[in-house]
Coordinates of C-alpha atoms in Angstrom, one line a residue:
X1 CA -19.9 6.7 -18.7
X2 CA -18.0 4.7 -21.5
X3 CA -19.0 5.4 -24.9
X4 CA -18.7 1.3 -26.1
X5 CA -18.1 -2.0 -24.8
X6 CA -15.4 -4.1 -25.6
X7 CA -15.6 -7.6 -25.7
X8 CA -14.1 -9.0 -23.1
X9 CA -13.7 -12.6 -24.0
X10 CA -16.1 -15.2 -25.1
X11 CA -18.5 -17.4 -22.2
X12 CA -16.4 -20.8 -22.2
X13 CA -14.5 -21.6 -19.2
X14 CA -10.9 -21.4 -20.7
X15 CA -8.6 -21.5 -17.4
X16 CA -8.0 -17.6 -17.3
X17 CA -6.6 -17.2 -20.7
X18 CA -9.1 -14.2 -22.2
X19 CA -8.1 -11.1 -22.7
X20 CA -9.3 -7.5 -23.8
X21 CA -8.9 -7.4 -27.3
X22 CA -7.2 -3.9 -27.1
X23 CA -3.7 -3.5 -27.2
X24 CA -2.1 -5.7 -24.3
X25 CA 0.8 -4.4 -21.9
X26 CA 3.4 -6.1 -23.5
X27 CA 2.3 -4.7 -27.0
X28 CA 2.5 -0.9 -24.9
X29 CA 5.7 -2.7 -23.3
X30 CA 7.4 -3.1 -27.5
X31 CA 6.2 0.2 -28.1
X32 CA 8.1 2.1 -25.6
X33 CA 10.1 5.0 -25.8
X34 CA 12.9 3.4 -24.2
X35 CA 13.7 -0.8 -23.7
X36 CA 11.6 -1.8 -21.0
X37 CA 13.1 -4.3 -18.2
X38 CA 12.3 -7.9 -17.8
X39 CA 10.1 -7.3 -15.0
X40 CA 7.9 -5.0 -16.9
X41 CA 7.5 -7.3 -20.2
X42 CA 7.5 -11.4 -18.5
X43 CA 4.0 -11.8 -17.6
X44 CA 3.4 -13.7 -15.0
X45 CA 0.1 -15.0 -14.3
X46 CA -1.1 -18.5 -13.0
X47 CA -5.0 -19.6 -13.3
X48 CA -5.8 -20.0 -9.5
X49 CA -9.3 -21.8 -10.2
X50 CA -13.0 -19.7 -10.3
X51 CA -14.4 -20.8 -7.3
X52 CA -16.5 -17.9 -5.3
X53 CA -15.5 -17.0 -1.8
X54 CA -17.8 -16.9 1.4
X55 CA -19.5 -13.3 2.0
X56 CA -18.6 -13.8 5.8
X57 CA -14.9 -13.4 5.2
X58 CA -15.3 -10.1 5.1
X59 CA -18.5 -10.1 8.2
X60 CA -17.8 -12.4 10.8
X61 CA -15.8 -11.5 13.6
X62 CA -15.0 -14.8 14.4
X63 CA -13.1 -14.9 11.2
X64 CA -11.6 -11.8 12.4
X65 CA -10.2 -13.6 15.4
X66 CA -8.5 -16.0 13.3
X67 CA -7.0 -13.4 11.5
X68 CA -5.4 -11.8 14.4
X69 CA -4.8 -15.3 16.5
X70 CA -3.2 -17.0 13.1
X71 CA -2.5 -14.5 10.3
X72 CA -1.2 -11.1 12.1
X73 CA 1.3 -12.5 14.0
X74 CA 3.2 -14.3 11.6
X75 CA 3.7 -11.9 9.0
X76 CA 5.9 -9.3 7.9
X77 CA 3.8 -5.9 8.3
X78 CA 5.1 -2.3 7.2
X79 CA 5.3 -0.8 10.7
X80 CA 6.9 2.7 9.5
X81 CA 9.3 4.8 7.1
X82 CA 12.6 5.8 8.1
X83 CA 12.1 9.2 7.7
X84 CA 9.0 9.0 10.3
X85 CA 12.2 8.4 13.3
X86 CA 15.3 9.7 11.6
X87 CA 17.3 10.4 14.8
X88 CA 17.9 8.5 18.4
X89 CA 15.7 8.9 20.6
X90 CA 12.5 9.1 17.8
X91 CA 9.7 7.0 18.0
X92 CA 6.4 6.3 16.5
X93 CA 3.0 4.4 17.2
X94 CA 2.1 1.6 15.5
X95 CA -1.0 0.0 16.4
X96 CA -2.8 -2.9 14.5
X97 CA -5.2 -5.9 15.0
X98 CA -5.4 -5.6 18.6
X99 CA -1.5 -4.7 19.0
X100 CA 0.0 -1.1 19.7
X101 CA 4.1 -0.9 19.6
X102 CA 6.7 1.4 19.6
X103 CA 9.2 2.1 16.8
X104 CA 12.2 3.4 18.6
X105 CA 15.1 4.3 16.8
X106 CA 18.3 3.3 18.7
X107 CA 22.1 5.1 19.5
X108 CA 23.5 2.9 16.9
X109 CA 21.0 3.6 14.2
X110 CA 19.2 0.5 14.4
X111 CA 15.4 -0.1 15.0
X112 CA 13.2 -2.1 18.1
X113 CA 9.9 -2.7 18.2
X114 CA 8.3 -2.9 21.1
X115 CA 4.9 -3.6 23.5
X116 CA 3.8 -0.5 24.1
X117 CA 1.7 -1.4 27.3
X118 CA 3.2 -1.6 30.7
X119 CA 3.9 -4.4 32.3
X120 CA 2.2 -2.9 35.9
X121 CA -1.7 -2.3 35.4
X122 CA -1.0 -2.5 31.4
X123 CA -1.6 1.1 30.3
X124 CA -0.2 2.4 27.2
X125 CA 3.1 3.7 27.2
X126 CA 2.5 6.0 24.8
X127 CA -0.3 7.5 22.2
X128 CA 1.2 9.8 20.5
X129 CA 4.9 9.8 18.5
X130 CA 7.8 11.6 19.4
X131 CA 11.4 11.9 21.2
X132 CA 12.6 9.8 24.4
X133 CA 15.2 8.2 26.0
X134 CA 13.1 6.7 27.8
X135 CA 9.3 5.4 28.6
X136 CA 7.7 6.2 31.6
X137 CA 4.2 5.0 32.5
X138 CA 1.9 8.2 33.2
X139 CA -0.1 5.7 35.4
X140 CA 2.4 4.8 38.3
X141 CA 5.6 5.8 36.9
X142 CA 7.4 2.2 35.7
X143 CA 9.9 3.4 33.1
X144 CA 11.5 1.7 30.7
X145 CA 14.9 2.7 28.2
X146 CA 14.4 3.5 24.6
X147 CA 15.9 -0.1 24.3
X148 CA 13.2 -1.7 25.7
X149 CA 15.1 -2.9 28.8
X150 CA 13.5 -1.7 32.3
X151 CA 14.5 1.6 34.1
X152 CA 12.9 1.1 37.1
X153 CA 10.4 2.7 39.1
X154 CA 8.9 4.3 42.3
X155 CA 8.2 2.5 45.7
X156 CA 10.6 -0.5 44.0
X157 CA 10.6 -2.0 47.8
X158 CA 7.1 -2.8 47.6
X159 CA 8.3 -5.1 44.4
X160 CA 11.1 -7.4 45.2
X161 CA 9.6 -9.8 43.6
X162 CA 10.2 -8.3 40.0
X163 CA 13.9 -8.7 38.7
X164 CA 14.6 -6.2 35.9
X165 CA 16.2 -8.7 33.6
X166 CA 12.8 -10.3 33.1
X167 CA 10.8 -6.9 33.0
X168 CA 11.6 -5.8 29.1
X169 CA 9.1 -4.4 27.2
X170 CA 8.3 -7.7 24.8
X171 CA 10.3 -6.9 20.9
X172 CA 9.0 -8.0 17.8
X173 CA 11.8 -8.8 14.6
X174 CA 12.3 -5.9 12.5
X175 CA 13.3 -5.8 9.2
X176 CA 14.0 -2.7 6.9
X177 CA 14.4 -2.1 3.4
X178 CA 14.2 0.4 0.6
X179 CA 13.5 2.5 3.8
X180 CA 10.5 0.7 4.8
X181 CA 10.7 -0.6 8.7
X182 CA 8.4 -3.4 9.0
X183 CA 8.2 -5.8 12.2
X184 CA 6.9 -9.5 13.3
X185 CA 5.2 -10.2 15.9
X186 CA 6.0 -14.2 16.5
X187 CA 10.0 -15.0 15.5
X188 CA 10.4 -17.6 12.9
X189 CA 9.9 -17.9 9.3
X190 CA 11.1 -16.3 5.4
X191 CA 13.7 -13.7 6.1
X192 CA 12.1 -9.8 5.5
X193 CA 14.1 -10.2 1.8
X194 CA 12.5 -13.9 1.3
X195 CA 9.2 -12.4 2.1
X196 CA 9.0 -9.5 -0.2
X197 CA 10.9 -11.8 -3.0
X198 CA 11.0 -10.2 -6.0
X199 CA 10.1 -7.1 -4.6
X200 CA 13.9 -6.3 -3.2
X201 CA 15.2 -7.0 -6.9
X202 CA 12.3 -5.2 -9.0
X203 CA 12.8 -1.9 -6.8
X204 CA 16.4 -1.3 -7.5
X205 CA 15.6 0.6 -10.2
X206 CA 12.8 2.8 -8.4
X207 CA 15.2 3.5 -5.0
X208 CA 12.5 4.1 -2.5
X209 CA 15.5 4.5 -0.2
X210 CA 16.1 7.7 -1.5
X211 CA 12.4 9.1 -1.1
X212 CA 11.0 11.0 1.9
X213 CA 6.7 11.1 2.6
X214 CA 5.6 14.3 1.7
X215 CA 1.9 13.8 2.1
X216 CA 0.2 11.3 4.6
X217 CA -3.1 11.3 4.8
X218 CA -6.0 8.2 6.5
X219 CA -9.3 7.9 7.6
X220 CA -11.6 5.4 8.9
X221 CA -13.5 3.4 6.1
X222 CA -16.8 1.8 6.9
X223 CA -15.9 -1.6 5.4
X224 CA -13.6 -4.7 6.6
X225 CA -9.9 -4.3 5.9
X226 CA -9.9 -7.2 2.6
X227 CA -12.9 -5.0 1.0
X228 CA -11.1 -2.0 0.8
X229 CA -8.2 -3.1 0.2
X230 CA -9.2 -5.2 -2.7
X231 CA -10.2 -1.8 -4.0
X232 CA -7.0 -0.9 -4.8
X233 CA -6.4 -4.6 -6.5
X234 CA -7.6 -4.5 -9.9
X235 CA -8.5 -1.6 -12.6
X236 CA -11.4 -2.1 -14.1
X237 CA -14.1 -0.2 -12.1
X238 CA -12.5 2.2 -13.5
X239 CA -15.5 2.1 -16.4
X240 CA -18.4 2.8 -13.8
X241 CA -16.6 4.3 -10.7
X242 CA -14.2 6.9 -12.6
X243 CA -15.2 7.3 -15.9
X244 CA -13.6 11.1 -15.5
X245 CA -10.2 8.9 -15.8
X246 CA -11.3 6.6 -18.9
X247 CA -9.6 9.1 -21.8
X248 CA -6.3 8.6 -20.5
X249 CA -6.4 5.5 -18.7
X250 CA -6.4 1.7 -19.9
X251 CA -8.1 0.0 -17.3
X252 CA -8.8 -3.0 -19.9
X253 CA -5.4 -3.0 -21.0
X254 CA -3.8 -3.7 -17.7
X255 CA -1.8 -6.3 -17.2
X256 CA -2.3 -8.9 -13.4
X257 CA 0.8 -11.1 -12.1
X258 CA 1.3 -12.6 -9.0
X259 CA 4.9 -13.5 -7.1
X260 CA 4.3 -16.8 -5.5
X261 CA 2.1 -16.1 -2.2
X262 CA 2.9 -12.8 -0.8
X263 CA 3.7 -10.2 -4.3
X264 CA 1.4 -9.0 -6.7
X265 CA 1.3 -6.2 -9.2
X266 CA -1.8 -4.5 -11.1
X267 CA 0.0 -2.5 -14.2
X268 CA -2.5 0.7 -15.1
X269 CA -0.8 2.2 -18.4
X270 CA -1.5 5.7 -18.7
X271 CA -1.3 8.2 -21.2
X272 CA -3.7 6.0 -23.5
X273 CA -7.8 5.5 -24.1
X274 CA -9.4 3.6 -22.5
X275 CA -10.9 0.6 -24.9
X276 CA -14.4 1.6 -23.3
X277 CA -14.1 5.2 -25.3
X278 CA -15.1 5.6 -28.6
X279 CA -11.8 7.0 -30.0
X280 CA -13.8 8.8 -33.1
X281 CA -12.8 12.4 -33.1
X282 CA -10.2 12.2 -30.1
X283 CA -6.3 13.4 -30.6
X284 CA -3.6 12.6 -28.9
X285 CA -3.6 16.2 -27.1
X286 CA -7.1 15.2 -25.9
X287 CA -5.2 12.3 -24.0
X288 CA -3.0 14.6 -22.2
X289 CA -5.4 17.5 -21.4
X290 CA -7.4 15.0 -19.7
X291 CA -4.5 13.4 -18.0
X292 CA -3.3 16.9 -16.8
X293 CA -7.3 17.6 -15.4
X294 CA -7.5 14.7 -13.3
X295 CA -4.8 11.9 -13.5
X296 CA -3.9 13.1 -9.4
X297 CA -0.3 12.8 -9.7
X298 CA 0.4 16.0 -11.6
X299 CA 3.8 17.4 -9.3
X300 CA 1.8 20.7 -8.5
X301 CA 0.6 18.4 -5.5
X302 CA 4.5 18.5 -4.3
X303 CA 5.9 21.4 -6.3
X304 CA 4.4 24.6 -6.4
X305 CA 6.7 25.2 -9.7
X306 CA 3.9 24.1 -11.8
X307 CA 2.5 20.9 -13.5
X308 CA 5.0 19.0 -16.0
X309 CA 2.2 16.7 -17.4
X310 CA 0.8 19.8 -19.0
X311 CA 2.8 19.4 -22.5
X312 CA 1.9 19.9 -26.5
X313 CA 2.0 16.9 -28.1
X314 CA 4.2 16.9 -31.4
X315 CA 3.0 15.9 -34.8
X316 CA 3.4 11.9 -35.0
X317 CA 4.3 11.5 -31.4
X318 CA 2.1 9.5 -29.0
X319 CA 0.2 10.9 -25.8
X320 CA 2.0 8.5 -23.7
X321 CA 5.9 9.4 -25.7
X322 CA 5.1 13.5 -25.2
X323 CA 4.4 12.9 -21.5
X324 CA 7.1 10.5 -20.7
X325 CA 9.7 12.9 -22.1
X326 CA 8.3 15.8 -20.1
X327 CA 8.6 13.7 -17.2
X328 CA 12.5 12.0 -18.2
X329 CA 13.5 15.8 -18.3
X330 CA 11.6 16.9 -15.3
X331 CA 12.5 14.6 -12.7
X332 CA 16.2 14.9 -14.0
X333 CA 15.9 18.5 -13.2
X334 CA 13.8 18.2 -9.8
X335 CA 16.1 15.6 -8.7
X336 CA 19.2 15.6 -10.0
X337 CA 19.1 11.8 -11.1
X338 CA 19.2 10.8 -14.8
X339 CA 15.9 9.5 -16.2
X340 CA 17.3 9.1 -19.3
X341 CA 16.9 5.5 -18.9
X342 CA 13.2 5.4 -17.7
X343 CA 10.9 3.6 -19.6
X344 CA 7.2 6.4 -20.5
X345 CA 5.9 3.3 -18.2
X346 CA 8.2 3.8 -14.9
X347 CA 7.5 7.4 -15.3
X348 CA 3.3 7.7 -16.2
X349 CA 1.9 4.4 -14.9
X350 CA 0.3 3.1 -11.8
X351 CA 2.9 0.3 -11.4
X352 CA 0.5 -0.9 -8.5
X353 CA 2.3 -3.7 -6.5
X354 CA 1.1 -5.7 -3.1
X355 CA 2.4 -7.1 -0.2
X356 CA 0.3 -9.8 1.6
X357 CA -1.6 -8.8 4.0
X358 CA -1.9 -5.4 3.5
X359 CA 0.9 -3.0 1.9
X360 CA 0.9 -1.4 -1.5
X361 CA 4.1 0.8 -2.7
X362 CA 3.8 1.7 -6.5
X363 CA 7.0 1.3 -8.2
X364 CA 7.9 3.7 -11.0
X365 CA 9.9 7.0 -10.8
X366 CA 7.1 9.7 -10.4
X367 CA 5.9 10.8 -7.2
X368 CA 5.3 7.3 -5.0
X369 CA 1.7 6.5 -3.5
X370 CA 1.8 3.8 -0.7
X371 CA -1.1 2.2 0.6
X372 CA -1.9 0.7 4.0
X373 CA -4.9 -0.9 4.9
X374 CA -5.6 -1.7 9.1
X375 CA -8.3 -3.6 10.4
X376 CA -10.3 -2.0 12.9
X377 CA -12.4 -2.7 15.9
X378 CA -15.2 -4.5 14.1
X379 CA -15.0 -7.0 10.8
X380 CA -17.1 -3.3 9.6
X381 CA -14.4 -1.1 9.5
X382 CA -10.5 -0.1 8.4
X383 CA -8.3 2.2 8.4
X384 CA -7.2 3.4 5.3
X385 CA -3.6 5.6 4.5
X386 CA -2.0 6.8 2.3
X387 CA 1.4 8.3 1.9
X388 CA 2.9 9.9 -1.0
X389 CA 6.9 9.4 -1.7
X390 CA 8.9 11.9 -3.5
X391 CA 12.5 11.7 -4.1
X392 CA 15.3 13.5 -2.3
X393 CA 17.1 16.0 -4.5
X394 CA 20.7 14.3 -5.0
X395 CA 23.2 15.4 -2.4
X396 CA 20.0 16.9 0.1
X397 CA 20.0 15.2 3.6
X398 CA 16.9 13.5 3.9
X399 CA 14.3 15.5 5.3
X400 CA 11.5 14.3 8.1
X401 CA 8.8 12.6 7.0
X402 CA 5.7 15.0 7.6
X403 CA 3.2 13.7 10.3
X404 CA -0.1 11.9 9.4
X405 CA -3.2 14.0 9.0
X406 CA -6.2 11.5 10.4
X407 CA -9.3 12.8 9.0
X408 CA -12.3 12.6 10.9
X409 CA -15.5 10.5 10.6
X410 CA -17.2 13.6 9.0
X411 CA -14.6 14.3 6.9
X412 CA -14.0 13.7 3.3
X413 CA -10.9 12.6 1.3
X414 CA -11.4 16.0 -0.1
X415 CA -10.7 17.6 3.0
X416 CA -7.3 17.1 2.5
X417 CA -6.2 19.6 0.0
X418 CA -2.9 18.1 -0.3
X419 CA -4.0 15.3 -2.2
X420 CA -5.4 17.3 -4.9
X421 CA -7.4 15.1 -7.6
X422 CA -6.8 12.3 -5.8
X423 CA -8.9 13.2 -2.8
X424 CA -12.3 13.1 -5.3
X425 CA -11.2 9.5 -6.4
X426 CA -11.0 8.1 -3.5
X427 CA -14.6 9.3 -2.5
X428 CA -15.8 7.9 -5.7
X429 CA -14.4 4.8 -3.9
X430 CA -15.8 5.3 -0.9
X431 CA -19.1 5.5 -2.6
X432 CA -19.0 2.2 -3.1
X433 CA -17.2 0.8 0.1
X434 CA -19.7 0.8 2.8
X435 CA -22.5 -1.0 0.6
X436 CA -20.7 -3.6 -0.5
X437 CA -19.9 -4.3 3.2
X438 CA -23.8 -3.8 3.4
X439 CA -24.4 -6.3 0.4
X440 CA -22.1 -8.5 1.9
X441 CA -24.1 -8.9 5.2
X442 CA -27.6 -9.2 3.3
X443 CA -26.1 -11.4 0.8
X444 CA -28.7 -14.2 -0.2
X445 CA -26.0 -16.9 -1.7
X446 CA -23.4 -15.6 0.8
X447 CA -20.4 -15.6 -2.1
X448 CA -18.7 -13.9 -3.8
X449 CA -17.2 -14.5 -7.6
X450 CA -14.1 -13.4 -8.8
X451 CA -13.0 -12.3 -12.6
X452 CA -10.1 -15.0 -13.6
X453 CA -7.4 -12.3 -14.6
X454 CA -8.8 -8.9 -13.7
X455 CA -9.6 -10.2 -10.1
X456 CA -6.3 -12.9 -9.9
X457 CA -4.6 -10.5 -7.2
X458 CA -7.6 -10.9 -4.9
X459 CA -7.9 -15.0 -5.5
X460 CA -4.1 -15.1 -5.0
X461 CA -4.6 -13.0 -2.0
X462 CA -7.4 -15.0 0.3
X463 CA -5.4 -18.2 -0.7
X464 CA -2.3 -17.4 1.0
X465 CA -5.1 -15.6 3.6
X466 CA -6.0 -19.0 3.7
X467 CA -2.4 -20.7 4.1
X468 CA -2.2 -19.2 7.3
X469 CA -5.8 -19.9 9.1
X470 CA -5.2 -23.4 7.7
X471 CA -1.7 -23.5 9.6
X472 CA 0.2 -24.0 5.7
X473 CA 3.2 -21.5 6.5
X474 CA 6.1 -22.1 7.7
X475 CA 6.6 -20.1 10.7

């Protein structure tokens, strides 16, 4: 548990403007071994008013409907990786919010998405991923071409009345980048690039393009979709749900900026206390033997070489500089890419950015987690995934993505070994996941209150949730 307790700002309502009175990110940002880029040092944070938000956001399945009748539809959603279909002929199985399509990759290279239901007696075309030229119904035998444009099928004289021009499977846009596929359902609207603006510009310098998922891992959640993804928005539960990360962590120190409607970006700096530790009698190696015990990024969980975090830290030199020059020279030698220009930031912290409504790829140069959160059946449950990215040696083809292992209901995040460290933080998460959807249905005032800065990504996010039930947006 933390050893003190910082003062977090005084009681007066001051528009958002209090802050921990440890050292801030832009102070960490000055500090750096290397010149950090603008979009690491301009904050940019906007007071988005205190008011609480209704418990039955996150309970009523009515709410739910208008979710997936006025928000789901309209938006850009990560649908897949390219890796996942690298060749003609793959596909994959996206399913969300009442929806299931298929990913197709075409002859050309290009991408459709597609209904995957046939347009007979509505089965689904397919449940699992794979190969095909083409998609025949197991039901009655309709079949359609990898393009989405209908095959044909048997006992066609008892169906003059079809013509095959108006029998393709319905397509959704796609849009790809930074080898992301995503797809919307209803046409109209931002571009992909408008949508994820900055996000396009910021990632230059992290190339997911030239990453491959090496782990993939997801399991039902107990809780609505928002709760736990909201999770994964801010930092500072750190201090009561992982206090094992607190010596190397600065949850308090974090800095929260929001993009207009749709971006967001929770910066974690590690390699540093956390202010709720009482510093007395802790060294700078301390920092990094912790780090190396349990920050669950150490490359062990991708290379079986050994763990690069686990260095000695010189006389006068920082935790957070003897790490971030371990990792400058190890990624150049894993990859083959210079990292000579890498900030200790890009290469230690969790750079944590968000997508409305529900996709979170950390930027940075170190092994790349991903987050997706899917709503599921009931307002009670999700399901959770995540992916890991690591970067493709320079002048290696680019390997398939592995597969995604579903746990099961009586499975833990610890049951996937793969994940390492991480697998016991996220079931210090899910600890807490399935009573606060509890709390929220017993709630007595039926709200919910918000920190002004620590919790801004999760205001910012119901408001543009908002936009869209409201009919705001463009579309």
């Amino acid at each position: 548990m933390a050893e003190s307790d910082p003062n977090m700002g005084g009681a007066t309502l001051d528009g958002g403007r209090a802050r921990c009175e440890a050292i801030s990110w832009q102070e960490l940002m000055a500090q750096d071994s290397r010149p950090a880029p603008a979009i690491l040092t301009e904050e940019s944070y906007e007071y988005r008013g205190s008011q609480p938000l209704a418990a039955e956001r996150y309970t009523s399945e009515d709410f739910a409907r208008l979710e997936r009748e006025k928000m789901w539809p309209h938006v850009w959603q990560f649908a897949a990786r390219e890796e996942d279909i690298p060749e003609p002929g793959d596909y994959t199985v996206f399913e969300i919010a009442g929806r299931s399509w298929l990913i197709s990759r075409q002859e050309d290279g290009s991408v459709k998405a597609m209904h995957n239901v046939c347009l007979h007696r509505g089965r689904k075309l397919r449940t699992e991923d794979g190969t095909a030229d083409k998609f025949t119904c197991p039901f009655h035998g309709f079949a359609w071409n990898k393009d989405g444009s209908f095959d044909g099928m048997p006992c066609s004289w008892d169906f003059k009345h079809l013509q095959a021009e108006k029998m393709a499977l319905p397509e959704a846009e796609v849009g790809r980048w930074g080898g992301y596929i995503f797809l919307r359902e209803e046409k109209g609207g931002p571009t992909l690039e408008e949508y994820l603006a900055p996000l396009p510009e910021f990632f230059k310098r992290w190339r997911h393009e030239e990453c491959t998922t090496v782990i993939w891992v997801a399991k039902e959640v107990p809780a609505n979709w928002k709760v736990t993804a909201e999770a994964f928005m801010e930092a500072w539960h750190t201090v009561v749900t992982h206090p094992q990360l607190l010596p190397f962590t600065g949850d308090a120190n974090s800095a929260y900026w929001i993009y207009g409607d749709n971006v967001n970006v929770n910066h974690v700096p590690f390699g540093i206390m956390s202010p709720h530790v009482d510093p007395n009698g802790k060294t700078q190696q301390w920092i990094v033997d912790e780090f190396c015990k349990y920050n669950g990024r150490s490359a062990d969980n991708y290379d079986a070489a050994g763990d690069p975090f686990a260095v000695n830290v010189p006389e006068g030199m920082t935790a957070r500089a003897a790490l971030g020059a371990a990792m400058r020279a190890g990624y150049t030698a894993q990859t083959g890419y210079d990292h000579d220009h890498a900030t200790d930031a890009e290469l230690l912290d969790g750079l944590v950015y968000n997508v409305f409504p529900n996709f979170a790829p950390w930027g940075g140069f170190m092994p790349n987690i991903v987050y997706r959160w899917r709503p599921g059946k009931t307002p009670d449950t999700c399901l959770m995934e995540v992916r890991i990215l690591a970067r493709v040696k320079q002048g290696d083809p680019m390997p398939h993505g592995v597969p995604m292992k579903l746990l099961s209901n009586d499975q833990k995040w610890t049951d996937a070994p793969e994940l390492g460290v991480l697998g016991h933080v996220f079931e210090q998460d899910m600890d807490n996941l399935p009573y606060v959807q509890e709390g929220l249905h017993a709630s007595k005032t039926g709200e919910v209150n918000l920190g002004d800065y620590q919790e801004i990504r999760i205001r910012q996010f119901h408001q543009t949730l908002d936009k869209y039930l409201n009919a705001e947006v463009a579309k």
